[in-house]
Amino acid sequence: MLMTTLMIGLVLGGTYSLAALGMTMQYGVARIMNLAYGELMITASFATFVLFSTFEINPLLALPAVATGGFILSYVIYGLLMSPLAKRASDAGALEVDSILVTFGLLFLLQGILLVIFGADFTSYTFLNTPVEIFGVVLAANRLIALVAAVVLGGGLYLFINNSRWGRNLRAVATNPENAPLVGIDLERTARTAFAVGGMLAALAGVIVSMFQTFTATAGVIFTMKALIVVIMGGVGNFMGALLSGLILGLVEALVSSYIDPGLTLAAVYLIFLVILLWRPQGLYGKG
Amino acid sequence: MFKVSYLAFALISGGLFSAPYILDSYGLGLMVGIASYVGLATAWSIFSGPTRYISLATVAFYGIGAYTMAVLGEHLAYPAILLVSLLIGAVLSLIVGVATLRLAGVYFVIFSFGLTELVVQLVTWFEVNVTGELGRYIFLELETRHIYWMLLSIAIFTLLISWGIKRSRIGLALRVIGDDEMVAKHSGIHITNIKLILFALSASIMTLIGAVQAPRWVYVEPSIVFNPVVSFLTVIMALFGGSNRLFGPVFGVIPLFLLFEWLSANFPNHYSIILGILFIGIVFVLPRGVLAFFEENYAKISSRIGRNTAEGDIK
């Protein structure tokens, strides 16, 4: 019983970590709190669904194409909506408020488009639903993919950001945007690329989630909230923090739902979030 | 000049009270919505206008008010329920305020949103597990016009409070806080206390509006009374009108409320898309609200006319 709960929690947590990686990139480097993040994930889920059910394209093969789509879409969104705001903003606070309001509008826009195309029904498809046994616990293969992808991507990004030249630019912009241009870093280009990579990660998460979870056109908000909770728990811009917090959140949900009351899982999530926000707004692993 | 605007305010308010004798039931329904949102958006602006803290917790307080009415509807006298809901709103907002007002920017936005979700989850869980039923019925002998008169009174009262605050020492302190918190702190302004009072005031009004409006639904359940769209509409209306001006929210509510009514009647499927585009448009085109936009452009136009006549004089 406990082992099963723990495994379910870890797999669930993998999904949350995966969803949070892109958001921590967008908020940490590009300084855009993207409230339409979950809608981007759901858009990717629907794209995968259409590719699979209409054109019979394997979701694992669709993954690179949909991820590229997420990159391009986010790149364009940054250029059209965020970049004028960043130029107009007198200080970081003004950009924060403006970007929240604009991505808020984007949330409704994307959700509305999805509703018009796909309706409000629950959608799902069956793929890789083969049972796999680990530590005596039987899990579906498609769920395990989420955990593996989160660990590989999270660890990979962490290493990449800490060891590559591009990663150094990102860190410079994230920690000190005023002085980064002094050492020859193009602020606008770095922010735009970071935002686009964040969008790509959101699309990746959307593809993987669609393999094992039913989704609706209006489910984006829940993903945005969970990703946000993970990002803030882990410390903004901290990939390792996001990975660990996501797993913790998944474990908490699994434990609450099997030992306390399934009706209280979401309440527990929000409670943890509010407490952490008040106690350590810089995040569990953040400096401050 | 000022005497004229006092008189106009009194006349318009008086006129609005006679609306139920003139309008049909559809028109009165619209007026109820407008009065309710004028109250909500003005109350929102009392706190968020000067502090620039974007609060998405409007519906948390509004919904708590509505639920108080639903729970106590058959057990207490009507005025007593209103008083209780006002007290609940005040106490809750003071607790929330003490806990959250040290958060700024995006953290406050997300907190206020998370708070609403937490309240919804807890109320749903309580209703399902403790009372055993999710929905509640409200049977009160109130007609639409009674609700309208009460909402209108609250809206006017809220405007008067907002006006009073702007003219008082607190108003001055608020402008300093809005411009630069550091300066405010060094000139001896008790920032936290002022913010706390305003937050509690604003939230109590929202709770009262929820309680007054609850009988309109007859049937109440968490997903109806805690609909997050209420919070979003309040923000967009206040920002559209201009949350830093006394009548800003009023000028935001009237056109947007009518527009949303028309959209949801005629384009129910595209409602969300249009709402999204409006949100984006307002941030880009009218960052300080429609009133400020007209004033700035009015100043520009009149100065151009002034310059032309001046040049004409020289010739």
Coordinates of C-alpha atoms in Angstrom, one line a residue:
Chain A
M1 CA 0.0 0.0 0.0
L2 CA 2.6 2.5 1.0
M3 CA 5.0 1.5 -1.8
T4 CA 2.2 1.9 -4.3
T5 CA 1.3 5.3 -2.9
L6 CA 4.9 6.4 -3.1
M7 CA 5.4 5.3 -6.7
I8 CA 2.1 6.9 -7.8
G9 CA 3.2 10.1 -6.0
L10 CA 6.6 10.1 -7.7
V11 CA 5.2 9.6 -11.1
L12 CA 2.6 12.3 -10.5
G13 CA 5.4 14.5 -9.2
G14 CA 7.4 13.9 -12.4
T15 CA 4.5 15.4 -14.4
Y16 CA 4.5 18.5 -12.2
S17 CA 8.3 18.9 -12.3
L18 CA 8.1 18.6 -16.1
A19 CA 5.4 21.3 -16.3
A20 CA 7.3 23.6 -14.0
L21 CA 10.7 23.5 -15.8
G22 CA 9.5 25.8 -18.6
M23 CA 7.7 28.2 -16.3
T24 CA 10.7 28.6 -14.1
M25 CA 12.7 29.4 -17.3
Q26 CA 10.2 32.0 -18.5
Y27 CA 9.8 33.7 -15.1
G28 CA 13.4 33.3 -14.0
V29 CA 15.1 34.6 -17.1
A30 CA 12.6 36.5 -19.3
R31 CA 10.8 37.9 -16.2
I32 CA 7.4 37.0 -17.7
M33 CA 5.0 35.4 -15.3
N34 CA 3.1 33.4 -17.9
L35 CA -0.4 32.7 -16.7
A36 CA -1.3 31.2 -20.1
Y37 CA 1.3 28.5 -19.5
G38 CA -1.2 25.7 -18.8
E39 CA -3.2 26.6 -22.0
L40 CA 0.0 26.1 -24.0
M41 CA 0.3 22.7 -22.4
I42 CA -3.3 21.8 -23.2
T43 CA -2.9 23.1 -26.8
A44 CA 0.0 20.7 -27.2
S45 CA -2.1 17.9 -25.7
F46 CA -4.8 18.5 -28.3
A47 CA -2.3 18.7 -31.1
T48 CA -0.9 15.3 -30.1
F49 CA -4.5 14.0 -29.9
V50 CA -5.3 15.2 -33.4
L51 CA -2.0 13.8 -34.8
F52 CA -2.6 10.4 -33.1
S53 CA -6.4 9.9 -33.7
T54 CA -6.6 11.5 -37.2
F55 CA -3.2 10.8 -38.8
E56 CA -2.2 7.8 -36.6
I57 CA 1.1 9.4 -35.7
N58 CA 2.8 7.9 -32.7
P59 CA 2.8 10.5 -29.8
L60 CA 6.5 9.8 -29.2
L61 CA 7.2 10.7 -32.8
A62 CA 4.9 13.7 -32.6
L63 CA 6.8 15.0 -29.6
P64 CA 9.6 16.8 -31.4
A65 CA 7.2 18.4 -33.9
V66 CA 4.8 19.6 -31.2
A67 CA 7.8 20.9 -29.1
T68 CA 9.1 22.8 -32.0
G69 CA 5.6 24.3 -32.5
G70 CA 5.6 25.4 -28.8
F71 CA 9.0 27.0 -29.4
I72 CA 7.9 29.0 -32.5
L73 CA 4.5 30.0 -30.9
S74 CA 6.2 31.3 -27.8
Y75 CA 8.9 33.1 -29.8
V76 CA 6.2 34.9 -31.8
I77 CA 4.1 35.6 -28.6
Y78 CA 7.2 37.2 -27.0
G79 CA 7.9 39.3 -30.0
L80 CA 4.3 40.5 -30.4
L81 CA 3.2 41.0 -26.9
M82 CA 6.0 40.8 -24.3
S83 CA 8.8 42.7 -26.0
P84 CA 6.7 46.0 -26.4
L85 CA 5.8 45.7 -22.7
A86 CA 9.4 45.1 -21.6
K87 CA 10.5 48.2 -23.6
R88 CA 7.7 50.3 -22.1
A89 CA 8.1 49.2 -18.5
S90 CA 9.7 51.7 -16.3
D91 CA 10.8 49.1 -13.7
A92 CA 10.6 45.4 -13.0
G93 CA 7.4 45.8 -11.0
A94 CA 5.5 47.4 -13.9
L95 CA 6.6 44.7 -16.3
E96 CA 5.4 42.1 -13.8
V97 CA 1.9 43.6 -13.5
D98 CA 1.6 44.2 -17.3
S99 CA 2.8 40.7 -18.2
I100 CA 0.4 39.1 -15.7
L101 CA -2.5 41.1 -17.2
V102 CA -1.5 40.3 -20.8
T103 CA -0.9 36.6 -20.3
F104 CA -4.2 36.6 -18.4
G105 CA -5.9 37.8 -21.6
L106 CA -3.9 35.2 -23.6
L107 CA -5.2 32.5 -21.2
F108 CA -8.8 33.4 -22.2
L109 CA -7.9 33.7 -25.9
L110 CA -6.2 30.3 -26.1
Q111 CA -8.9 28.7 -24.0
G112 CA -11.6 30.2 -26.1
I113 CA -10.0 29.0 -29.4
L114 CA -9.7 25.5 -27.9
L115 CA -13.3 25.5 -26.8
V116 CA -14.5 26.6 -30.2
I117 CA -12.5 23.9 -32.0
F118 CA -12.8 21.0 -29.5
G119 CA -15.8 21.8 -27.3
A120 CA -15.8 21.3 -23.5
D121 CA -15.7 17.5 -23.5
F122 CA -13.1 15.4 -21.8
T123 CA -10.6 14.0 -24.3
S124 CA -8.3 11.1 -24.1
Y125 CA -6.7 8.4 -26.2
T126 CA -5.0 5.1 -25.4
F127 CA -1.3 4.8 -26.0
L128 CA 1.4 2.6 -24.3
N129 CA -1.0 1.6 -21.6
T130 CA 1.1 -1.5 -21.0
P131 CA 1.7 -2.5 -17.3
V132 CA 5.2 -2.3 -16.0
E133 CA 6.3 -3.7 -12.7
I134 CA 8.8 -1.7 -10.5
F135 CA 9.6 -2.6 -6.9
G136 CA 6.5 -4.8 -6.9
V137 CA 4.2 -2.0 -8.0
V138 CA 2.4 -2.2 -11.3
L139 CA 2.4 1.1 -13.2
A140 CA 1.4 2.0 -16.8
A141 CA 4.4 2.6 -19.1
N142 CA 3.0 5.9 -20.4
R143 CA 3.0 7.3 -16.8
L144 CA 6.6 6.2 -16.3
I145 CA 7.6 8.2 -19.3
A146 CA 6.6 11.4 -17.5
L147 CA 8.9 10.7 -14.6
V148 CA 11.8 9.7 -16.8
A149 CA 11.4 12.7 -19.0
A150 CA 11.2 15.1 -16.0
V151 CA 14.4 13.7 -14.5
V152 CA 16.3 13.6 -17.8
L153 CA 15.2 17.1 -18.8
G154 CA 15.5 18.6 -15.4
G155 CA 19.0 17.2 -14.8
G156 CA 20.0 18.0 -18.4
L157 CA 18.9 21.6 -18.1
Y158 CA 20.7 22.0 -14.8
L159 CA 24.0 20.7 -16.2
F160 CA 23.6 22.7 -19.4
I161 CA 22.8 26.0 -17.7
N162 CA 25.7 25.6 -15.3
N163 CA 28.3 24.5 -17.9
S164 CA 27.5 26.1 -21.2
R165 CA 28.2 29.6 -22.6
W166 CA 24.5 30.1 -23.4
G167 CA 23.6 28.9 -19.9
R168 CA 26.0 31.5 -18.4
N169 CA 24.3 34.2 -20.4
L170 CA 20.9 33.0 -19.0
R171 CA 22.2 33.1 -15.5
A172 CA 23.7 36.5 -16.0
V173 CA 20.4 37.9 -17.2
A174 CA 18.5 36.1 -14.5
T175 CA 20.6 37.5 -11.6
N176 CA 21.5 40.9 -12.9
P177 CA 19.5 42.2 -16.0
E178 CA 20.8 45.7 -15.6
N179 CA 24.5 44.8 -15.9
A180 CA 24.3 41.9 -18.3
P181 CA 24.4 44.2 -21.4
L182 CA 27.7 45.6 -20.1
V183 CA 29.5 42.3 -20.8
G184 CA 28.0 42.1 -24.3
I185 CA 24.9 40.1 -23.7
D186 CA 21.9 40.9 -25.8
L187 CA 19.2 41.2 -23.2
E188 CA 16.2 41.2 -25.6
R189 CA 17.5 38.1 -27.5
T190 CA 18.3 36.1 -24.4
A191 CA 14.9 36.8 -22.9
R192 CA 13.1 36.0 -26.1
T193 CA 15.0 32.7 -26.5
A194 CA 14.5 31.8 -22.8
F195 CA 10.7 32.5 -23.2
A196 CA 10.6 30.3 -26.3
V197 CA 12.5 27.5 -24.7
G198 CA 10.1 27.7 -21.8
G199 CA 7.2 27.4 -24.3
M200 CA 8.9 24.4 -25.8
L201 CA 9.1 22.7 -22.4
A202 CA 5.4 23.5 -21.8
A203 CA 4.6 21.8 -25.1
L204 CA 6.7 18.8 -24.2
A205 CA 4.9 18.5 -20.9
G206 CA 1.6 18.8 -22.7
V207 CA 2.4 15.9 -25.1
I208 CA 3.5 13.6 -22.3
V209 CA 0.5 14.4 -20.0
S210 CA -1.9 13.7 -22.9
M211 CA -0.6 10.1 -23.1
F212 CA -2.1 9.1 -19.7
Q213 CA -4.5 11.8 -18.5
T214 CA -7.9 13.0 -19.8
F215 CA -7.9 16.7 -20.6
T216 CA -10.4 19.4 -21.4
A217 CA -10.1 22.8 -23.1
T218 CA -10.5 24.4 -19.7
A219 CA -7.9 22.3 -17.8
G220 CA -5.1 24.7 -18.4
V221 CA -5.6 26.8 -15.2
I222 CA -5.0 23.8 -13.0
F223 CA -1.7 23.0 -14.7
T224 CA -0.7 26.7 -14.5
M225 CA -1.4 26.7 -10.8
K226 CA 0.5 23.5 -10.1
A227 CA 3.5 24.7 -12.1
L228 CA 3.4 28.0 -10.3
I229 CA 3.3 26.2 -6.9
V230 CA 6.3 24.1 -7.9
V231 CA 8.2 27.1 -9.3
I232 CA 7.7 29.1 -6.2
M233 CA 8.4 26.2 -3.9
G234 CA 11.6 25.5 -5.8
G235 CA 12.8 29.1 -6.0
V236 CA 12.3 31.0 -9.2
G237 CA 14.8 30.0 -11.9
N238 CA 16.1 27.0 -10.0
F239 CA 15.8 23.9 -12.1
M240 CA 16.9 21.4 -9.4
G241 CA 14.5 23.1 -7.0
A242 CA 11.7 22.7 -9.6
L243 CA 12.5 19.0 -10.0
L244 CA 12.6 18.3 -6.3
S245 CA 9.5 20.4 -5.5
G246 CA 7.5 18.7 -8.2
L247 CA 8.3 15.3 -6.8
I248 CA 7.4 16.5 -3.2
L249 CA 4.1 17.9 -4.4
G250 CA 3.2 14.7 -6.2
L251 CA 4.1 12.6 -3.1
V252 CA 1.9 14.9 -0.9
E253 CA -1.0 14.6 -3.2
A254 CA -0.7 10.8 -3.3
L255 CA -0.4 10.5 0.5
V256 CA -3.3 12.9 1.2
S257 CA -5.6 11.2 -1.3
S258 CA -4.9 7.6 0.0
Y259 CA -4.5 8.3 3.7
I260 CA -6.7 11.3 4.5
D261 CA -9.4 12.1 1.9
P262 CA -9.3 12.2 -1.9
G263 CA -11.5 15.3 -1.7
L264 CA -8.8 17.2 0.1
T265 CA -5.9 16.8 -2.3
L266 CA -6.3 20.1 -4.0
A267 CA -7.0 21.9 -0.7
A268 CA -3.7 20.4 0.7
V269 CA -1.8 21.6 -2.4
Y270 CA -3.0 25.1 -2.0
L271 CA -2.5 25.1 1.7
I272 CA 1.2 24.0 1.3
F273 CA 1.6 26.6 -1.3
L274 CA 0.2 29.4 0.8
V275 CA 2.3 28.4 3.8
I276 CA 5.5 28.3 1.8
L277 CA 4.7 31.6 0.1
L278 CA 4.3 33.2 3.5
W279 CA 7.2 31.5 5.2
R280 CA 9.8 31.6 2.4
P281 CA 8.7 33.6 -0.6
Q282 CA 12.2 33.0 -2.1
G283 CA 11.4 29.2 -2.2
L284 CA 12.6 26.2 -0.3
Y285 CA 15.9 26.1 -2.2
G286 CA 16.3 29.7 -3.0
K287 CA 18.9 32.0 -1.4
G288 CA 17.6 34.9 0.6
Chain B
M1 CA -18.0 74.1 -10.0
F2 CA -17.8 71.6 -7.1
K3 CA -21.3 72.5 -5.9
V4 CA -22.6 71.6 -9.4
S5 CA -21.0 68.2 -9.3
Y6 CA -22.4 67.5 -5.8
L7 CA -25.8 68.4 -7.1
A8 CA -25.4 66.3 -10.2
F9 CA -24.3 63.3 -8.1
A10 CA -27.3 63.6 -5.8
L11 CA -29.7 64.0 -8.8
I12 CA -28.3 61.0 -10.7
S13 CA -28.3 58.8 -7.6
G14 CA -31.9 59.8 -6.8
G15 CA -32.9 59.1 -10.4
L16 CA -31.3 55.7 -10.3
F17 CA -33.5 54.7 -7.3
S18 CA -36.6 55.2 -9.4
A19 CA -35.3 52.8 -12.1
P20 CA -37.5 49.8 -11.0
Y21 CA -40.7 51.9 -11.7
I22 CA -39.6 52.6 -15.3
L23 CA -37.7 49.5 -16.5
D24 CA -39.0 46.1 -17.4
S25 CA -37.6 43.0 -15.7
Y26 CA -34.8 42.5 -18.2
G27 CA -33.7 46.1 -17.8
L28 CA -33.8 45.9 -14.1
G29 CA -31.7 42.7 -14.2
L30 CA -29.1 44.6 -16.1
M31 CA -29.2 47.4 -13.5
V32 CA -28.7 44.9 -10.7
G33 CA -25.6 43.6 -12.5
I34 CA -24.3 47.1 -13.1
A35 CA -24.9 48.2 -9.5
S36 CA -23.2 45.1 -8.2
Y37 CA -20.1 45.5 -10.4
V38 CA -19.9 49.2 -9.7
G39 CA -19.7 48.3 -6.0
L40 CA -17.2 45.5 -6.6
A41 CA -14.9 47.5 -8.9
T42 CA -15.0 50.6 -6.7
A43 CA -14.3 48.5 -3.6
W44 CA -11.4 46.8 -5.5
S45 CA -10.0 50.1 -6.5
I46 CA -10.0 51.4 -2.9
F47 CA -7.3 48.9 -2.1
S48 CA -5.7 48.1 -5.5
G49 CA -5.8 51.5 -7.1
P50 CA -3.3 53.3 -4.9
T51 CA -1.2 50.2 -3.8
R52 CA -1.1 48.7 -7.3
Y53 CA -1.6 45.2 -5.7
I54 CA -3.6 43.3 -8.2
S55 CA -6.0 41.2 -6.1
L56 CA -7.8 38.2 -7.6
A57 CA -9.5 37.4 -4.3
T58 CA -12.7 39.4 -5.1
V59 CA -14.8 36.3 -5.6
A60 CA -13.4 34.6 -2.4
F61 CA -15.1 37.4 -0.3
Y62 CA -18.1 37.8 -2.6
G63 CA -18.7 34.0 -2.5
I64 CA -18.3 33.8 1.3
G65 CA -21.0 36.5 1.6
A66 CA -23.3 34.6 -0.7
Y67 CA -22.7 31.4 1.2
T68 CA -23.3 33.1 4.5
M69 CA -26.7 34.1 3.2
A70 CA -27.4 30.6 2.0
V71 CA -26.4 29.0 5.2
L72 CA -28.2 31.4 7.6
G73 CA -31.1 32.3 5.3
E74 CA -33.7 30.4 7.3
H75 CA -32.2 30.8 10.8
L76 CA -31.7 34.5 11.2
A77 CA -33.4 37.8 10.5
Y78 CA -32.3 39.3 7.1
P79 CA -30.5 42.4 8.5
A80 CA -28.7 40.2 11.0
I81 CA -27.4 38.0 8.2
L82 CA -26.1 41.0 6.4
L83 CA -24.4 42.1 9.6
V84 CA -22.9 38.7 10.1
S85 CA -21.6 38.5 6.6
L86 CA -20.0 41.9 6.9
L87 CA -18.3 40.8 10.1
I88 CA -17.1 37.5 8.6
G89 CA -15.7 39.5 5.6
A90 CA -13.9 42.0 8.0
V91 CA -12.4 39.3 10.2
L92 CA -11.3 37.0 7.4
S93 CA -9.8 39.9 5.4
L94 CA -7.9 41.1 8.5
I95 CA -6.4 37.6 9.0
V96 CA -5.6 37.3 5.3
G97 CA -4.2 40.8 5.2
V98 CA -1.9 40.4 8.1
A99 CA -0.5 37.2 6.5
T100 CA -0.2 38.4 2.9
L101 CA 0.5 42.1 2.8
R102 CA 4.2 41.6 3.0
L103 CA 4.1 39.8 -0.3
A104 CA 4.4 42.1 -3.3
G105 CA 3.9 41.9 -7.1
V106 CA 3.3 38.6 -8.6
Y107 CA 3.4 36.8 -5.3
F108 CA 0.4 38.7 -4.1
V109 CA -1.5 38.1 -7.3
I110 CA -0.9 34.4 -7.2
F111 CA -1.6 34.2 -3.4
S112 CA -5.0 35.9 -3.9
F113 CA -5.8 33.5 -6.7
G114 CA -4.7 30.5 -4.6
L115 CA -6.6 31.7 -1.7
T116 CA -9.9 31.7 -3.7
E117 CA -9.2 28.1 -4.9
L118 CA -8.4 27.0 -1.3
V119 CA -11.7 28.5 -0.1
V120 CA -13.6 26.7 -3.0
Q121 CA -12.0 23.4 -2.2
L122 CA -12.7 23.6 1.5
V123 CA -16.3 24.7 1.1
T124 CA -16.9 21.9 -1.4
W125 CA -15.3 19.3 0.8
F126 CA -17.3 20.6 3.8
E127 CA -20.6 20.5 2.0
V128 CA -20.0 17.0 0.5
N129 CA -18.6 15.4 3.7
V130 CA -20.3 17.2 6.6
T131 CA -23.7 18.4 5.3
G132 CA -23.9 15.7 2.7
E133 CA -25.3 17.9 -0.1
L134 CA -23.4 20.2 -2.4
G135 CA -26.1 22.7 -3.2
R136 CA -28.4 24.9 -1.1
Y137 CA -31.6 26.8 -1.8
I138 CA -32.3 30.3 -0.8
F139 CA -35.9 31.2 -0.2
L140 CA -36.3 34.8 0.8
E141 CA -39.2 37.1 0.1
L142 CA -37.2 39.6 -1.8
E143 CA -38.0 41.0 -5.2
T144 CA -35.4 42.1 -7.7
R145 CA -36.1 45.7 -7.0
H146 CA -35.3 45.3 -3.3
I147 CA -32.0 43.7 -4.2
Y148 CA -31.4 46.5 -6.7
W149 CA -32.1 49.2 -4.2
M150 CA -29.7 47.6 -1.7
L151 CA -26.9 47.1 -4.3
L152 CA -27.4 50.7 -5.5
S153 CA -27.1 52.0 -1.9
I154 CA -23.9 49.9 -1.4
A155 CA -22.4 51.2 -4.7
I156 CA -23.1 54.8 -3.8
F157 CA -21.9 54.3 -0.2
T158 CA -18.7 52.7 -1.6
L159 CA -18.2 55.7 -3.9
L160 CA -18.6 58.1 -1.0
I161 CA -16.0 56.1 1.1
S162 CA -13.6 56.1 -1.9
W163 CA -14.1 59.9 -2.2
G164 CA -13.6 60.4 1.6
I165 CA -10.4 58.4 1.5
K166 CA -9.0 60.4 -1.4
R167 CA -9.7 63.7 0.4
S168 CA -8.3 62.5 3.7
R169 CA -4.8 62.2 5.1
I170 CA -4.9 58.5 4.3
G171 CA -5.4 59.4 0.7
L172 CA -2.3 61.6 0.7
A173 CA -0.3 58.8 2.4
L174 CA -1.6 56.3 -0.2
R175 CA -0.4 58.5 -3.1
V176 CA 3.1 58.5 -1.5
I177 CA 3.0 54.7 -1.0
G178 CA 1.9 54.2 -4.6
D179 CA 4.7 56.5 -5.9
D180 CA 7.5 55.1 -3.8
E181 CA 7.1 52.8 -0.8
M182 CA 10.6 53.6 0.5
V183 CA 9.9 57.4 0.6
A184 CA 6.6 56.6 2.4
K185 CA 8.4 54.5 5.0
H186 CA 11.0 57.2 5.7
S187 CA 8.4 59.9 6.1
G188 CA 6.8 58.0 8.9
I189 CA 3.8 56.5 7.2
H190 CA 2.6 53.2 8.7
I191 CA 2.3 51.4 5.4
T192 CA 1.2 48.1 6.7
N193 CA -1.6 49.5 8.9
I194 CA -3.0 51.6 6.1
K195 CA -2.9 48.8 3.6
L196 CA -4.5 46.5 6.1
I197 CA -7.4 48.9 6.8
L198 CA -8.0 49.4 3.1
F199 CA -7.8 45.7 2.3
A200 CA -10.3 44.9 5.1
L201 CA -12.6 47.7 4.1
S202 CA -12.6 46.6 0.4
A203 CA -13.1 43.0 1.2
S204 CA -16.0 43.6 3.7
I205 CA -17.8 45.6 1.0
M206 CA -17.3 42.7 -1.5
T207 CA -18.7 40.2 1.1
L208 CA -21.7 42.3 1.7
I209 CA -22.4 42.6 -2.0
G210 CA -22.2 38.8 -2.3
A211 CA -24.7 38.4 0.6
V212 CA -27.1 40.9 -0.9
Q213 CA -27.0 39.3 -4.4
A214 CA -27.2 35.7 -3.2
P215 CA -31.1 35.4 -3.3
R216 CA -31.0 36.2 -7.0
W217 CA -29.6 32.7 -7.7
V218 CA -32.1 30.8 -5.6
Y219 CA -29.9 27.7 -5.9
V220 CA -26.3 28.1 -4.7
E221 CA -23.3 25.8 -5.0
P222 CA -19.5 26.5 -4.8
S223 CA -18.9 26.5 -8.5
I224 CA -21.7 29.2 -9.0
V225 CA -20.8 31.6 -6.2
F226 CA -17.0 31.2 -6.4
N227 CA -16.9 31.6 -10.2
P228 CA -13.4 33.1 -10.8
V229 CA -14.8 35.1 -13.8
V230 CA -16.2 37.6 -11.2
S231 CA -12.7 38.4 -10.0
F232 CA -11.4 38.7 -13.5
L233 CA -14.2 41.0 -14.6
T234 CA -13.8 43.2 -11.6
V235 CA -10.1 43.7 -12.4
I236 CA -10.7 44.4 -16.1
M237 CA -13.5 46.8 -15.4
A238 CA -11.6 48.7 -12.7
L239 CA -8.5 48.9 -14.9
F240 CA -10.5 49.9 -18.0
G241 CA -12.1 52.8 -16.3
G242 CA -8.9 53.7 -14.4
S243 CA -8.6 52.5 -10.8
N244 CA -6.9 55.7 -9.6
R245 CA -9.9 57.8 -10.2
L246 CA -13.1 58.1 -8.1
F247 CA -15.5 57.5 -11.0
G248 CA -12.9 55.4 -13.0
P249 CA -14.5 52.0 -12.1
V250 CA -18.0 53.4 -12.9
F251 CA -16.9 54.3 -16.4
G252 CA -15.3 50.9 -16.8
V253 CA -18.2 48.9 -15.5
I254 CA -21.0 50.4 -17.6
P255 CA -19.7 49.9 -21.1
L256 CA -17.9 46.5 -20.3
F257 CA -20.9 45.0 -18.4
L258 CA -23.2 45.8 -21.3
L259 CA -20.7 44.6 -23.8
F260 CA -20.2 41.3 -21.9
E261 CA -24.0 40.8 -21.6
W262 CA -24.4 41.4 -25.3
L263 CA -21.5 39.0 -26.1
S264 CA -22.7 36.2 -23.9
A265 CA -26.2 36.5 -25.4
N266 CA -25.0 36.6 -29.0
F267 CA -21.6 34.9 -29.1
P268 CA -21.7 32.4 -26.2
N269 CA -19.0 30.3 -27.9
H270 CA -16.6 33.1 -28.6
Y271 CA -17.1 34.9 -25.4
S272 CA -13.8 33.8 -23.9
I273 CA -11.8 34.8 -27.1
I274 CA -13.3 38.3 -27.0
L275 CA -12.7 38.6 -23.3
G276 CA -9.0 37.7 -23.9
I277 CA -8.5 40.1 -26.7
L278 CA -10.1 42.9 -24.6
F279 CA -7.8 42.2 -21.7
I280 CA -4.7 42.4 -23.9
G281 CA -6.1 45.5 -25.7
I282 CA -6.7 47.4 -22.5
V283 CA -3.2 46.8 -21.2
F284 CA -1.7 48.0 -24.5
V285 CA -4.0 50.9 -25.4
L286 CA -5.3 52.1 -22.1
P287 CA -2.7 51.3 -19.5
R288 CA -4.0 54.0 -17.1
G289 CA -7.7 53.6 -17.9
V290 CA -10.2 55.2 -20.2
L291 CA -10.8 58.4 -18.1
A292 CA -7.1 59.2 -18.1
F293 CA -6.9 58.5 -21.8
F294 CA -9.7 61.0 -22.6
E295 CA -8.2 63.6 -20.2
E296 CA -4.8 63.3 -21.8
N297 CA -6.1 63.5 -25.3
Y298 CA -8.5 66.3 -24.4
A299 CA -5.6 68.2 -23.0
K300 CA -3.6 67.6 -26.2
I301 CA -6.5 68.6 -28.5
S302 CA -7.3 71.7 -26.5
S303 CA -3.7 72.8 -26.3
R304 CA -3.4 72.4 -30.1
I305 CA -6.5 74.5 -30.6
G306 CA -5.1 77.0 -28.1
R307 CA -1.8 77.1 -30.1
N308 CA -3.6 77.6 -33.4
T309 CA -5.6 80.6 -32.1
A310 CA -2.5 82.0 -30.5
E311 CA -0.6 81.8 -33.8
G312 CA -3.6 83.4 -35.5
D313 CA -3.4 86.3 -33.1
I314 CA 0.2 87.0 -34.1
K315 CA -0.7 87.1 -37.7

